[in-house]
Amino acid sequence: MALWSGRFEQSVSEFTQRFGASLPVDKRMYKQDIAGSIAHARMLGRQGILSDTDVEHIEVGLLEIEHQIDQGKFKWNINDEDIHMAVESELIEDIGAAGARLHTGRSRNDQVATDIRLYTKHLLMNLISENYSLRKVIVRAARKNFGTIMPGYTHMQHAQPVLFSHHLLAYFWMFSRDYTRLMAAYQAADASPLGAAALAGTTYPLDRFYTAELLGFDHPVPNSMDAVSDRDYLIDLLYACSMGMMHLSRLCEEIITWSTTEFGFITLSDAYSTGSSIMPQKKNPDFAELTRGKTGRVYGDLMGLLVTMKSLPLAYNKDLQECKEGAVDAAHTLRDAMICMEGMIDSWEVHSHQMLAEAGLGFTAATDVADYLAKRGLPFRKAHEIVGRLVLYCERHRVGLEDLTAEEFQKFSPLFGKDVVEDLNPEGIVRARDTYGGTGHEAVRLQMHEASKLLKHDRRQVKALRDKSEGRPGA
Ligand code: ARG
């Protein structure tokens, strides 16, 4: 019989029981559920609502159940709709009347919201740590490959040469903004719904500030109806995950391109590649492709919850039960994808000669040749036109700008001196771009310094967050 059986003459069918259950999904929140119940019981005792003996029995009983689940010995009953009922009915069976008093001044509505928020904090804590590690790997790769020059692209056409480190660091900043989004989601989740009861609060003199503190929440949610009915913090988590996957998918796309025969910029290690069952020569960048593909599912998780939440009236509606799978899936997917990316970057082989060779092709010096003329007094638009004609000339003669002699340059403009050919090598072109945030060697050195500074700051922040949640269900 269900815990609400009093009002019912019949129980649900086996099918509707299964259809209505969330146990298969919220089982994983058992530690959070038990921590929430212990906090609630302690608070009831402190407020004189439960006797000290009851509280003690409840706590011991709950810890025993936790131990049983930890050991895989707990008997799950398909008649329990969710983790809250599974734990509570077992507690009542184990300790009797004291167990039946636990649910005083509480509803599954505030209970489930509490569990989800604690679990969300736990997921985010892991994502935040992993994001930090990934960024560390990126900075390490940027330092290791400092000086390697590659073609920078626009429209997937050779544009201007850049430092490979500069290209990598672009992702460092993207991932740093993902970190900020994950932190924001953590803060959004960090409020306690416990004590909101079904929707309206309760007649018992509960101390919501005390339970919030016991559970490591920053504060109690100020409105009981809001507390039990919104899941916006999960949407924040899903959005942060979507952005994280989006950024990873872009880097994956580049990794896939860079490892083609046509590019040959990198070779992924065997550990991050797979073979073909028919073509013996194949070495496929499966994990980069898979991350690119999984991005779609994470976006779907975000969209799914946005739609579930749309137009939901206050307060709790059973629709809300649907909020868990997608969030857990997205968080696990992003975490695995970050771990995978770290591995790929840490173990790839970079072919700097091939990168450099390509960096000089495709007239990547054209902008600098135009700048050469503009610096000698020609309006930039005019210079642009002259260099355009030069490129056309080169294309017709199937040569590169670097193959032209100073005399050939001078045919296009008398402003060209003998030194123009010196401005054509990728190294010089890169070195000259030393504006803040540019690809010049000094600018990138400064950028690496700034990135390391930010990492140092974030490391302290992650540690403080970990210390704060140490030993708590949100850890
Ligand atoms: N299984 C429910 C969920 O996951 C728990 C809360 C149910 N509350 C209720 N009044 N039916 O959302």
mmCIF file of N, CA and C in Angstrom, residues 108-154:
data_model
loop_
_atom_site.group_PDB
_atom_site.id
_atom_site.type_symbol
_atom_site.label_atom_id
_atom_site.label_comp_id
_atom_site.label_asym_id
_atom_site.label_seq_id
_atom_site.Cartn_x
_atom_site.Cartn_y
_atom_site.Cartn_z
ATOM 1 N N ARG A 108 6.375 15.887 0.046
ATOM 2 C CA ARG A 108 7.356 15.449 -0.947
ATOM 3 C C ARG A 108 7.706 16.595 -1.900
ATOM 4 N N ASN A 109 6.814 17.604 -1.920
ATOM 5 C CA ASN A 109 7.083 18.716 -2.844
ATOM 6 C C ASN A 109 8.317 19.528 -2.441
ATOM 7 N N ASP A 110 8.424 19.823 -1.143
ATOM 8 C CA ASP A 110 9.655 20.527 -0.730
ATOM 9 C C ASP A 110 10.817 19.553 -0.645
ATOM 10 N N GLN A 111 10.480 18.289 -0.375
ATOM 11 C CA GLN A 111 11.540 17.275 -0.268
ATOM 12 C C GLN A 111 12.226 17.050 -1.623
ATOM 13 N N VAL A 112 11.410 16.893 -2.666
ATOM 14 C CA VAL A 112 12.015 16.629 -3.977
ATOM 15 C C VAL A 112 12.811 17.848 -4.448
ATOM 16 N N ALA A 113 12.272 19.032 -4.187
ATOM 17 C CA ALA A 113 12.989 20.244 -4.619
ATOM 18 C C ALA A 113 14.327 20.352 -3.878
ATOM 19 N N THR A 114 14.325 19.965 -2.601
ATOM 20 C CA THR A 114 15.565 20.002 -1.819
ATOM 21 C C THR A 114 16.588 19.011 -2.385
ATOM 22 N N ASP A 115 16.109 17.800 -2.641
ATOM 23 C CA ASP A 115 17.016 16.768 -3.181
ATOM 24 C C ASP A 115 17.625 17.234 -4.506
ATOM 25 N N ILE A 116 16.771 17.771 -5.361
ATOM 26 C CA ILE A 116 17.265 18.161 -6.700
ATOM 27 C C ILE A 116 18.281 19.295 -6.580
ATOM 28 N N ARG A 117 17.986 20.247 -5.721
ATOM 29 C CA ARG A 117 18.932 21.363 -5.578
ATOM 30 C C ARG A 117 20.286 20.868 -5.036
ATOM 31 N N LEU A 118 20.219 19.974 -4.039
ATOM 32 C CA LEU A 118 21.478 19.432 -3.499
ATOM 33 C C LEU A 118 22.226 18.661 -4.584
ATOM 34 N N TYR A 119 21.470 17.891 -5.347
ATOM 35 C CA TYR A 119 22.111 17.075 -6.377
ATOM 36 C C TYR A 119 22.682 17.960 -7.489
ATOM 37 N N THR A 120 21.964 19.018 -7.802
ATOM 38 C CA THR A 120 22.435 19.959 -8.827
ATOM 39 C C THR A 120 23.750 20.590 -8.382
ATOM 40 N N LYS A 121 23.820 20.943 -7.109
ATOM 41 C CA LYS A 121 25.072 21.526 -6.594
ATOM 42 C C LYS A 121 26.215 20.524 -6.713
ATOM 43 N N HIS A 122 25.892 19.255 -6.449
ATOM 44 C CA HIS A 122 26.897 18.196 -6.555
ATOM 45 C C HIS A 122 27.372 18.053 -8.007
ATOM 46 N N LEU A 123 26.417 18.053 -8.935
ATOM 47 C CA LEU A 123 26.788 17.948 -10.355
ATOM 48 C C LEU A 123 27.641 19.143 -10.772
ATOM 49 N N LEU A 124 27.218 20.317 -10.327
ATOM 50 C CA LEU A 124 27.928 21.542 -10.737
ATOM 51 C C LEU A 124 29.329 21.610 -10.143
ATOM 52 N N MET A 125 29.449 21.143 -8.914
ATOM 53 C CA MET A 125 30.773 21.129 -8.285
ATOM 54 C C MET A 125 31.752 20.333 -9.159
ATOM 55 N N ASN A 126 31.295 19.186 -9.638
ATOM 56 C CA ASN A 126 32.144 18.353 -10.498
ATOM 57 C C ASN A 126 32.429 19.027 -11.833
ATOM 58 N N LEU A 127 31.418 19.671 -12.393
ATOM 59 C CA LEU A 127 31.613 20.336 -13.687
ATOM 60 C C LEU A 127 32.580 21.505 -13.560
ATOM 61 N N ILE A 128 32.440 22.232 -12.465
ATOM 62 C CA ILE A 128 33.307 23.392 -12.236
ATOM 63 C C ILE A 128 34.766 22.937 -12.105
ATOM 64 N N SER A 129 34.988 21.866 -11.347
ATOM 65 C CA SER A 129 36.365 21.349 -11.198
ATOM 66 C C SER A 129 36.919 20.894 -12.539
ATOM 67 N N GLU A 130 36.081 20.215 -13.306
ATOM 68 C CA GLU A 130 36.567 19.681 -14.584
ATOM 69 C C GLU A 130 36.853 20.807 -15.565
ATOM 70 N N ASN A 131 36.017 21.827 -15.535
ATOM 71 C CA ASN A 131 36.240 22.977 -16.417
ATOM 72 C C ASN A 131 37.590 23.610 -16.082
ATOM 73 N N TYR A 132 37.890 23.686 -14.787
ATOM 74 C CA TYR A 132 39.184 24.244 -14.362
ATOM 75 C C TYR A 132 40.332 23.396 -14.920
ATOM 76 N N SER A 133 40.219 22.072 -14.795
ATOM 77 C CA SER A 133 41.290 21.196 -15.297
ATOM 78 C C SER A 133 41.463 21.343 -16.806
ATOM 79 N N LEU A 134 40.366 21.434 -17.501
ATOM 80 C CA LEU A 134 40.439 21.565 -18.962
ATOM 81 C C LEU A 134 41.189 22.844 -19.343
ATOM 82 N N ARG A 135 40.871 23.909 -18.654
ATOM 83 C CA ARG A 135 41.543 25.181 -18.986
ATOM 84 C C ARG A 135 43.031 25.115 -18.663
ATOM 85 N N LYS A 136 43.363 24.369 -17.618
ATOM 86 C CA LYS A 136 44.777 24.204 -17.281
ATOM 87 C C LYS A 136 45.501 23.472 -18.416
ATOM 88 N N VAL A 137 44.846 22.469 -18.949
ATOM 89 C CA VAL A 137 45.427 21.692 -20.056
ATOM 90 C C VAL A 137 45.630 22.596 -21.284
ATOM 91 N N ILE A 138 44.665 23.467 -21.533
ATOM 92 C CA ILE A 138 44.763 24.367 -22.699
ATOM 93 C C ILE A 138 45.965 25.305 -22.536
ATOM 94 N N VAL A 139 46.113 25.880 -21.354
ATOM 95 C CA VAL A 139 47.226 26.812 -21.145
ATOM 96 C C VAL A 139 48.556 26.062 -21.257
ATOM 97 N N ARG A 140 48.576 24.846 -20.733
ATOM 98 C CA ARG A 140 49.799 24.058 -20.829
ATOM 99 C C ARG A 140 50.159 23.797 -22.295
ATOM 100 N N ALA A 141 49.164 23.477 -23.108
ATOM 101 C CA ALA A 141 49.411 23.220 -24.537
ATOM 102 C C ALA A 141 49.854 24.498 -25.233
ATOM 103 N N ALA A 142 49.278 25.620 -24.828
ATOM 104 C CA ALA A 142 49.656 26.905 -25.444
ATOM 105 C C ALA A 142 51.119 27.218 -25.130
ATOM 106 N N ARG A 143 51.515 26.946 -23.896
ATOM 107 C CA ARG A 143 52.919 27.199 -23.502
ATOM 108 C C ARG A 143 53.866 26.261 -24.235
ATOM 109 N N LYS A 144 53.476 25.001 -24.295
ATOM 110 C CA LYS A 144 54.328 23.984 -24.900
ATOM 111 C C LYS A 144 54.560 24.275 -26.388
ATOM 112 N N ASN A 145 53.522 24.749 -27.059
ATOM 113 C CA ASN A 145 53.627 24.950 -28.508
ATOM 114 C C ASN A 145 53.919 26.398 -28.879
ATOM 115 N N PHE A 146 54.352 27.177 -27.908
ATOM 116 C CA PHE A 146 54.578 28.602 -28.169
ATOM 117 C C PHE A 146 55.585 28.764 -29.317
ATOM 118 N N GLY A 147 55.243 29.602 -30.286
ATOM 119 C CA GLY A 147 56.145 29.819 -31.418
ATOM 120 C C GLY A 147 55.673 29.108 -32.680
ATOM 121 N N THR A 148 54.864 28.077 -32.513
ATOM 122 C CA THR A 148 54.337 27.371 -33.700
ATOM 123 C C THR A 148 53.330 28.262 -34.422
ATOM 124 N N ILE A 149 53.542 28.368 -35.740
ATOM 125 C CA ILE A 149 52.673 29.251 -36.531
ATOM 126 C C ILE A 149 51.773 28.431 -37.439
ATOM 127 N N MET A 150 50.526 28.827 -37.499
ATOM 128 C CA MET A 150 49.551 28.129 -38.347
ATOM 129 C C MET A 150 48.777 29.163 -39.156
ATOM 130 N N PRO A 151 48.067 28.736 -40.189
ATOM 131 C CA PRO A 151 47.229 29.712 -40.874
ATOM 132 C C PRO A 151 45.996 30.001 -40.015
ATOM 133 N N GLY A 152 45.632 31.267 -39.895
ATOM 134 C CA GLY A 152 44.352 31.607 -39.287
ATOM 135 C C GLY A 152 43.337 31.645 -40.429
ATOM 136 N N TYR A 153 42.104 31.274 -40.132
ATOM 137 C CA TYR A 153 41.103 31.171 -41.201
ATOM 138 C C TYR A 153 39.945 32.131 -40.996
ATOM 139 N N THR A 154 39.375 32.605 -42.090
ATOM 140 C CA THR A 154 38.003 33.109 -42.058
ATOM 141 C C THR A 154 37.331 32.445 -43.247
#
